[in-house]
C-alpha cells in the first residue's frame, strides 16, 4: 500500500514536471518565433498592398445617446439639476425636485411662480425668508446660523475637488437688499467646501439680474451640494442657477475625463443624439433641436419619456456639433421623422418636420448670414460645422408611415443639399432597399455566441447599392453581465467581420456609449461613471484595438486548420512615417491556441518585419468585469514583440482578443542603421 502511494506520488510529480515544462516552453518560446512542429491553426497574411483594399476612413466611430444620464449628469459638466425649476412642469406650484429647502415653515416659505424673465421657461423660484439675523426687523425670529434657503444635490452629488474652480451663475430679483451665500457643502450641509457672496441693493436687483460667483474649493467631496442661503428677511426670486467646473474640455462645457475616453479610441464619427431619445415614447416628448439652441437660460428643457428623465438641454444641437469638432469626429445627426414609439404624423402632414430638419442642417452648415446659420454664429461658431450625414429617424422602418415620411425628407434634403448622405432605417443587408438611400442603418443586440457567428454577417451582402451603417451593436442579456469579457469577445469577432466587409460596411458604433451608475436604464454600456470616477468595460477596450483601422489597408488573411473558435484579420497602416502590419485574432474558445502566422507578399524593399508590440485582452474568468474598485481588471495588456518574423508562432490564450503589431523594415533603414554603427565604431 505504502509502495503504491509512493509510485502514485512519483507519477504525479513526473506529470507535474512535464506539464510545467510544457507551460514554461509555451511562455518562453511560443511568441518568439521558435518553430512549432505541429501548430493546430495557421494564419496566412498576404501583405501585398496590391491585393489589399482601403478601409473607409469612417469605419469605427461612436454613438452618443442621451440615455442613462449620459449627457445630463454626465458628459455635460453642468452640476445643477433642474437649473430653471421647469422640470416639474409649467403649472405652479410645481415640483422643484431635486432642489430641497433649508429651514422650516417658521423661517422660510418656498414656491414657484411664472415670473421668470425667460419667455420659454417662465417658472422661477420664489423664496420668502421669514427669519432675520440682521437686527433691523421688528418682527420674526432669528435665522439658524447657517441661514435658510435651498440646495441642489446635482446628479446624485456634485464632484467638488480641492483647489478646483467652479463658476456659479444665477438670475436673481428681490424687493429689498439681498445678502446671499453661494456655497458648495458636503451632502448634509455640515461642511463648507467653498463659499462666496451675492450682495446687492434693492435697486440693483429690482429687476432680474444675472450674478456670477467664482468659487475655489478648499476640500474634496464627490457627493457635494450647492446651497443658496441667507439670514436676511425678505422676498427673493431665483432662476437659471448654474454651476460649471472651469476645466471643461476645450472650455466647451464637456466633462474632460469622459471626453478623454472618447478621444482615446479615435472615433471617426459621432452619431447623436439617439436612439429612442430622438423618437420619444410620444412625439410631444421627442428631442426637438430648436428647443435646445440659443442661450442656455432660454432653453425650455424637456422630459425624455423613453428613458424617463428630465434634461435641461444644456447639451443641445450646437453642443453636439461642437463636441464632434472637438474630438475630430464627423457629426452624424439623427432627427425625428414625425414618428415616435406611440404616435405618427401622417405623410401628407409631415412637411413641418421636414422643414425642421432642413433648418437644423442650415443651423449646422449654413452661412453665418443665413437664418439659422446666424444663430450658430451668434453662439460663437461662425464657421459652418462639417455636417455630411443625416439619419431619418431611428428604428422606425416597420412603422406605418416610415417610407412615406422618409421619401419626403429624402427629396427635400437632396434638393437643398445634394452632397449630404442620407441614412435609411431599413435594413438592406439581406435584400436591396426599395427606396433611395446612401446608407442603411443596421442594429444588433444579441448573445455573445450569436454575435461571434455574425462575423460573417455581411459576407453574402450584395456588393451593389447602399452601404451599411452598423450604428448600434452590442452583446446583451446574461452573457453581458454589466460588461463582461465574454460580451467583448463576441463584439471583437463581429468588428473583425465588419473590418473584412468594409467594402459594404461604411461605419460602425457600439451602443450605448455611457452609463451613469445612478440611473442604469440600459445594460451593458461602454463607459461607466459616477460624479467623479469612470472606467471602460471590456467592450470599450475592444474598440481600442481598431483605432488604427480607419483609412488603413485591409490585407487578405486566411485561417487554416481547426479554427472554428477563431476570427482574424490583418491591416497595414502608417504611423510617424513607419509602416506597420496589425494582426488581430479573437480566441472565443476555452483552450489556448497555438497559431502559426505566415506573412507573405511583402514589398521587395522590406528586408524584414520586426516585432513591435503584442496586446492582449483576457482574464481568468470569461465573465470578469471591470468596476470602480477594479477598473483595470480586464484591460488590454501590452508587451514587446521583439523577435517577430514573417513566419512566427504565437499563443492565443483561452477567451482572448490579441493583436500583433509588426513593423516593416525597409532596406534604406537597415543601411542607415549599419552606416551609423560603422561611424560610431570608427570614432
Ligand atoms: O442603445 C439603446 C437603444 O437601443 C437605442 O435607443 C435604440 O435605438 C435601440 O433600441
XYZ file of C-alpha atoms and ligand atoms in Angstrom, residues 63 65 67 275-277 307 394-395 443 445 472 511-512 522, ligand 1:
25
model
C -22.824 56.722 -30.934
C -27.367 58.837 -26.889
C -29.692 57.597 -22.106
C -31.585 56.327 -30.331
C -35.046 56.169 -28.926
C -34.322 59.552 -27.322
C -35.535 56.947 -20.710
C -34.285 55.689 -35.540
C -35.514 52.082 -35.792
C -28.724 47.440 -35.266
C -28.199 43.298 -29.753
C -25.756 50.081 -32.775
C -24.312 51.237 -28.076
C -24.879 52.672 -25.589
C -29.711 50.145 -20.375
O -28.923 51.745 -27.448
C -30.087 51.662 -26.709
C -31.353 51.691 -27.575
O -31.387 50.553 -28.363
C -31.449 52.806 -28.556
O -32.039 53.925 -28.013
C -32.322 52.254 -29.629
O -32.015 52.767 -30.892
C -32.120 50.776 -29.529
O -33.326 50.116 -29.438
